[in-house]
PDB file of N, CA and C in Angstrom:
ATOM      1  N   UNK A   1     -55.435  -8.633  36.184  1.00 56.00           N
ATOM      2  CA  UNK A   1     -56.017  -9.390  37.282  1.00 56.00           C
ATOM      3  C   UNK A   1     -56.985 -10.427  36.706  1.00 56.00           C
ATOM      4  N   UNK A   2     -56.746 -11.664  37.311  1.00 63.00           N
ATOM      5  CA  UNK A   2     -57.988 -12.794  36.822  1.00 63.00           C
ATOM      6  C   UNK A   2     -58.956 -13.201  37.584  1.00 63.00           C
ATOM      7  N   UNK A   3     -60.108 -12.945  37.289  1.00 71.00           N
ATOM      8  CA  UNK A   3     -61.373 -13.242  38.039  1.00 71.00           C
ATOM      9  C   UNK A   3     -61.138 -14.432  38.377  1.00 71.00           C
ATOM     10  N   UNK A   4     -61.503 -14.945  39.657  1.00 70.00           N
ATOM     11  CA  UNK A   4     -61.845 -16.633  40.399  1.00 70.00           C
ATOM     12  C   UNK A   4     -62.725 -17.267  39.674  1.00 70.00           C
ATOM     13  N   UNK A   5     -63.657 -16.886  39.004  1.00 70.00           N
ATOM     14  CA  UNK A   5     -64.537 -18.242  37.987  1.00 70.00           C
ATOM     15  C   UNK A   5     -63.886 -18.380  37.238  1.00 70.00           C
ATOM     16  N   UNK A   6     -62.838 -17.550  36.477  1.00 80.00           N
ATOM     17  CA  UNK A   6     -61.769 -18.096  35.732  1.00 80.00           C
ATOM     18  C   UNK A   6     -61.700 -19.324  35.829  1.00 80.00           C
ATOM     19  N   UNK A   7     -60.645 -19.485  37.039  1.00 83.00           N
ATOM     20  CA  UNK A   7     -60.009 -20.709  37.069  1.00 83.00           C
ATOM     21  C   UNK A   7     -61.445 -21.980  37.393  1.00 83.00           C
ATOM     22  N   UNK A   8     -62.055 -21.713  37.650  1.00 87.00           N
ATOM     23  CA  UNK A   8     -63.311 -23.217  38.040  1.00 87.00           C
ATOM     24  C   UNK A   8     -64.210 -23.247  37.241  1.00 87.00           C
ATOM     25  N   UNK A   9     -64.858 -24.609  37.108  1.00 89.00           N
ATOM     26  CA  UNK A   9     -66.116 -24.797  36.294  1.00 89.00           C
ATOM     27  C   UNK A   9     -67.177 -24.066  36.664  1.00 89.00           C
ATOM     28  N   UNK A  10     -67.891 -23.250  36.131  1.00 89.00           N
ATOM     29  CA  UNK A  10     -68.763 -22.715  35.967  1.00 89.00           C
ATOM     30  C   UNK A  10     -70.144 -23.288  36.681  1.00 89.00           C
ATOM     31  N   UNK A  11     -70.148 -24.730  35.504  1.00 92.00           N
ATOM     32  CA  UNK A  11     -71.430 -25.513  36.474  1.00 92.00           C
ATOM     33  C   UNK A  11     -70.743 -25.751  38.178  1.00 92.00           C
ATOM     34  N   UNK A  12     -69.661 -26.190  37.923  1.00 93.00           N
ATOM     35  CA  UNK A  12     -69.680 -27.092  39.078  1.00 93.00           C
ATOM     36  C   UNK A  12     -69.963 -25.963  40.531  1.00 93.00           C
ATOM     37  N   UNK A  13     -69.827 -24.617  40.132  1.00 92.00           N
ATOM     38  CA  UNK A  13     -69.432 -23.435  41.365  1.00 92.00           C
ATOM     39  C   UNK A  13     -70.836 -23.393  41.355  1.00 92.00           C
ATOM     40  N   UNK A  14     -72.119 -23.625  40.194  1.00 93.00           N
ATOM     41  CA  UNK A  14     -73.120 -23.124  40.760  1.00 93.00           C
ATOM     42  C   UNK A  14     -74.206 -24.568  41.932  1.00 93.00           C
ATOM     43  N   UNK A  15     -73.864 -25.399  40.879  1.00 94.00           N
ATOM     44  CA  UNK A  15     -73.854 -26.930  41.860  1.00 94.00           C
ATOM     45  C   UNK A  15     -73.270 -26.884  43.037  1.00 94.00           C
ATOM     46  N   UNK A  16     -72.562 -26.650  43.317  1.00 94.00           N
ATOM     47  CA  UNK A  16     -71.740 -26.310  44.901  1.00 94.00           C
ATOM     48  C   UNK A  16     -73.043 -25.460  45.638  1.00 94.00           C
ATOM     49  N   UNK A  17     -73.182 -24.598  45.249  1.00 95.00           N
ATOM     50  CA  UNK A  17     -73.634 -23.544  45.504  1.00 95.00           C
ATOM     51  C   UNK A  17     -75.064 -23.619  45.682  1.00 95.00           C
ATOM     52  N   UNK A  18     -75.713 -24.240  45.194  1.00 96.00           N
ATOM     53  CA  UNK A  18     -77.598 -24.806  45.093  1.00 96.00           C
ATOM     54  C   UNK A  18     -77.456 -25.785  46.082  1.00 96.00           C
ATOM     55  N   UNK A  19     -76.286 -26.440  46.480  1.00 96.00           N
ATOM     56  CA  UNK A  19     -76.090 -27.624  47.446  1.00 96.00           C
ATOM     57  C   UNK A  19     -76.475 -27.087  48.403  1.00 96.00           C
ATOM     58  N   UNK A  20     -75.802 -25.662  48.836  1.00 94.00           N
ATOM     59  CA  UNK A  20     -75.722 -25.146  50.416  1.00 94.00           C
ATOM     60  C   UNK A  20     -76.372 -24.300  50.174  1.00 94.00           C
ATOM     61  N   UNK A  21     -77.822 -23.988  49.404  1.00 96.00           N
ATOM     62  CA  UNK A  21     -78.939 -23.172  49.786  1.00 96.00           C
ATOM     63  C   UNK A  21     -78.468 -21.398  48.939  1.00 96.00           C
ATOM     64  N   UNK A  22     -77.811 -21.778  47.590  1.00 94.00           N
ATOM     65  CA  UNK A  22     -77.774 -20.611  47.112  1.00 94.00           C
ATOM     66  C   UNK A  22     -78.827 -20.286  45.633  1.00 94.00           C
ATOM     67  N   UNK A  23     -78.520 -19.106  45.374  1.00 93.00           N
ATOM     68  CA  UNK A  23     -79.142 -19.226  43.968  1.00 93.00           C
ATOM     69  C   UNK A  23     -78.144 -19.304  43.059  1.00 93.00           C
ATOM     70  N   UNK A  24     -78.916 -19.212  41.763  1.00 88.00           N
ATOM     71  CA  UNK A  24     -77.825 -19.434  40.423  1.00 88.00           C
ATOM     72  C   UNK A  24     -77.364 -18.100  40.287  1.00 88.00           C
ATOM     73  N   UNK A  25     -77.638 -17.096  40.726  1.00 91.00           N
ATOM     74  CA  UNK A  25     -76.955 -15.704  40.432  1.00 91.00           C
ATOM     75  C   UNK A  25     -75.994 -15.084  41.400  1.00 91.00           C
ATOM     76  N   UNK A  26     -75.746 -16.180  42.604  1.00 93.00           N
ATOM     77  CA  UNK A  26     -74.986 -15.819  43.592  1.00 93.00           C
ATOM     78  C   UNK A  26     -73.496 -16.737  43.444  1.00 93.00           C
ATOM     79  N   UNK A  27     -72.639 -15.997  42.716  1.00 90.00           N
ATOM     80  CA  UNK A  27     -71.718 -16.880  42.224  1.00 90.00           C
ATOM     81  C   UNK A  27     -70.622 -16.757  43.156  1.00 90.00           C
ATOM     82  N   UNK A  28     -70.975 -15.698  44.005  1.00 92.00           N
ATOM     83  CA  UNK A  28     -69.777 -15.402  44.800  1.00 92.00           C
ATOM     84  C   UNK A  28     -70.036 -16.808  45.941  1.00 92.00           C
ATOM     85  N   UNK A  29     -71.357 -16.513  46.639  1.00 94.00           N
ATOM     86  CA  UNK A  29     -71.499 -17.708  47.230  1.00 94.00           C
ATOM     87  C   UNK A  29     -71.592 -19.489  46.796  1.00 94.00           C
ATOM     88  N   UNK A  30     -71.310 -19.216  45.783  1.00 94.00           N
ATOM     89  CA  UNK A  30     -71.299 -20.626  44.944  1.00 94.00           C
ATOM     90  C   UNK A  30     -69.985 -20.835  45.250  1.00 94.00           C
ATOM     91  N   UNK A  31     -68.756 -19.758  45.145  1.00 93.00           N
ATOM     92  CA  UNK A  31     -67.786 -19.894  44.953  1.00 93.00           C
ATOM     93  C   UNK A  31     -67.255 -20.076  46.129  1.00 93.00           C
ATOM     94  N   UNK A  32     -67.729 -19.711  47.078  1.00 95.00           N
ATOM     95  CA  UNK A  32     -67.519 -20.337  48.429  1.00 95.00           C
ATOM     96  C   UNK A  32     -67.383 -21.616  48.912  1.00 95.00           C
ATOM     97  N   UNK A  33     -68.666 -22.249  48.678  1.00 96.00           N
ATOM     98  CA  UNK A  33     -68.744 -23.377  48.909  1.00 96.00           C
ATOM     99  C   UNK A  33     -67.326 -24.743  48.049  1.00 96.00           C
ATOM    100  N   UNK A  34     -67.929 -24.130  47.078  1.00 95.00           N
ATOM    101  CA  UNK A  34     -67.018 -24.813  45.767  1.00 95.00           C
ATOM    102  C   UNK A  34     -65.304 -25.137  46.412  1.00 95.00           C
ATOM    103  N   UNK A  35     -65.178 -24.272  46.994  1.00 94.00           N
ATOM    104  CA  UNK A  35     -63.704 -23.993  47.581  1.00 94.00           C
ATOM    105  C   UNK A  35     -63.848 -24.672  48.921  1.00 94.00           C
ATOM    106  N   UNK A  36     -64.891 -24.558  49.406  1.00 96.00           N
ATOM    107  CA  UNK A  36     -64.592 -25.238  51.036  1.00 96.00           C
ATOM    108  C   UNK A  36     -64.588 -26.727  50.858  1.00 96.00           C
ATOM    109  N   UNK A  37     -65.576 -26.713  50.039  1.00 95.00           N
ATOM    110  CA  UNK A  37     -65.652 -28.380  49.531  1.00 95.00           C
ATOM    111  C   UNK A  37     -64.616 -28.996  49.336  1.00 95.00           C
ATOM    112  N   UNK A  38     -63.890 -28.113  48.183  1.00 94.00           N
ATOM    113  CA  UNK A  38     -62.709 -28.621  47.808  1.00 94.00           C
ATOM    114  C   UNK A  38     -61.170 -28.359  48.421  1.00 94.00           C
ATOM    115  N   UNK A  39     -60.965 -28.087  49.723  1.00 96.00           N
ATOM    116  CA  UNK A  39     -60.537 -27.833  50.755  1.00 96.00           C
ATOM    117  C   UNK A  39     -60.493 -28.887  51.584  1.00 96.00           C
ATOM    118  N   UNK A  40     -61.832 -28.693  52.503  1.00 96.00           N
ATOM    119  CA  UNK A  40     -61.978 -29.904  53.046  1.00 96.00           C
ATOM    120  C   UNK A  40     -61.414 -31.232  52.579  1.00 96.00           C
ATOM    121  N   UNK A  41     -61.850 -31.657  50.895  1.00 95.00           N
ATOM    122  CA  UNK A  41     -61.423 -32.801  50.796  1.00 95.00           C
ATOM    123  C   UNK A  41     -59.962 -33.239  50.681  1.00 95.00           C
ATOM    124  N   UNK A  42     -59.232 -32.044  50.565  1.00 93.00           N
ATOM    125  CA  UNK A  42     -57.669 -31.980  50.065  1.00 93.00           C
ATOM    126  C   UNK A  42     -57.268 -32.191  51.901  1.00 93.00           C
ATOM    127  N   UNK A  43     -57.803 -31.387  52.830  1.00 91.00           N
ATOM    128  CA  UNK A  43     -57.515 -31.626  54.119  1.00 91.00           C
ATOM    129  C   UNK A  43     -57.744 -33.372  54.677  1.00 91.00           C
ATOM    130  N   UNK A  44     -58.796 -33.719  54.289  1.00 91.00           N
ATOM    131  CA  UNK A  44     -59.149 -35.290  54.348  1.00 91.00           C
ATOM    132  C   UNK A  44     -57.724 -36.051  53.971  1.00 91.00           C
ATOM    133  N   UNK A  45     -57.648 -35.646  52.496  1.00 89.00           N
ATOM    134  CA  UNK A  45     -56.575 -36.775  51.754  1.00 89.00           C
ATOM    135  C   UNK A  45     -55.635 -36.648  52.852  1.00 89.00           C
ATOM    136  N   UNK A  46     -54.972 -35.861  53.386  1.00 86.00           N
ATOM    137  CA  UNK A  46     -54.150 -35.355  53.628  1.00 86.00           C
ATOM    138  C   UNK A  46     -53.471 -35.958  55.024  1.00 86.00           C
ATOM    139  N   UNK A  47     -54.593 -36.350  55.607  1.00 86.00           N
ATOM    140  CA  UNK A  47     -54.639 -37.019  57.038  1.00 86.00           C
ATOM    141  C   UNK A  47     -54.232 -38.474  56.778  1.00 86.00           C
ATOM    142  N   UNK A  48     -54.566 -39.041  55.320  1.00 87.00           N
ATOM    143  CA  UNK A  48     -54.796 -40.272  55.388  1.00 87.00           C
ATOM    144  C   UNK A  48     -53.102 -40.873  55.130  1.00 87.00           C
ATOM    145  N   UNK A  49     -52.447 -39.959  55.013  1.00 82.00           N
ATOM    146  CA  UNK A  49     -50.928 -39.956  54.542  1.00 82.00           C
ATOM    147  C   UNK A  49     -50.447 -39.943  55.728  1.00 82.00           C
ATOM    148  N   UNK A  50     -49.014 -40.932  56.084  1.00 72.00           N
ATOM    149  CA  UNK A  50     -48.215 -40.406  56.997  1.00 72.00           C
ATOM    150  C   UNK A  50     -47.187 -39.909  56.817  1.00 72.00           C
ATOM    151  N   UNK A  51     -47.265 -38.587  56.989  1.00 70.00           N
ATOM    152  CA  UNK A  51     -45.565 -37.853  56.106  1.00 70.00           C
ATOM    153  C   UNK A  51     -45.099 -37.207  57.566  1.00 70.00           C
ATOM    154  N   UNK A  52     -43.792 -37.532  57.670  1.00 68.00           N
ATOM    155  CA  UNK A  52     -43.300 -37.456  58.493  1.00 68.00           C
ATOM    156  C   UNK A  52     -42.689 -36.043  58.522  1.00 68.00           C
ATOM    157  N   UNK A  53     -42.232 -35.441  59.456  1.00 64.00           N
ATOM    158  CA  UNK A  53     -41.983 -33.724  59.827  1.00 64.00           C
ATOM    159  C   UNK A  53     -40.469 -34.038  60.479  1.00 64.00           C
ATOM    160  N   UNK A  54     -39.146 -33.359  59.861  1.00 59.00           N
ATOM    161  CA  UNK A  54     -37.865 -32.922  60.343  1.00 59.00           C
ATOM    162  C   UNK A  54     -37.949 -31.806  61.421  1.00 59.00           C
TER     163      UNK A  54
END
């Protein structure tokens, strides 16, 4: 099994994470954010496309 900080930057999950009112030892909630962030923005791109549906 592979831990989720695995796959992400380290800084960037705790930067996420100090953004929305966490500490540096709360990585789970770092890792939250980190993901919604990067969610959200994939949902953004996503709109800006017109791909059409069969």
């Amino acid at each position: 099994m592979v831990h989720a900080l695995i796959a992400f930057s380290y800084d960037e999950v705790v930067k996420a994470g100090k953004a929305h009112g966490t500490t540096d030892e709360d990585l789970m909630g770092g890792l939250f954010f980190y993901v919604k962030v990067q969610l959200v923005e994939f949902s953004q791109r996503l709109r800006r496309f017109k791909i059409g549906g069969t």
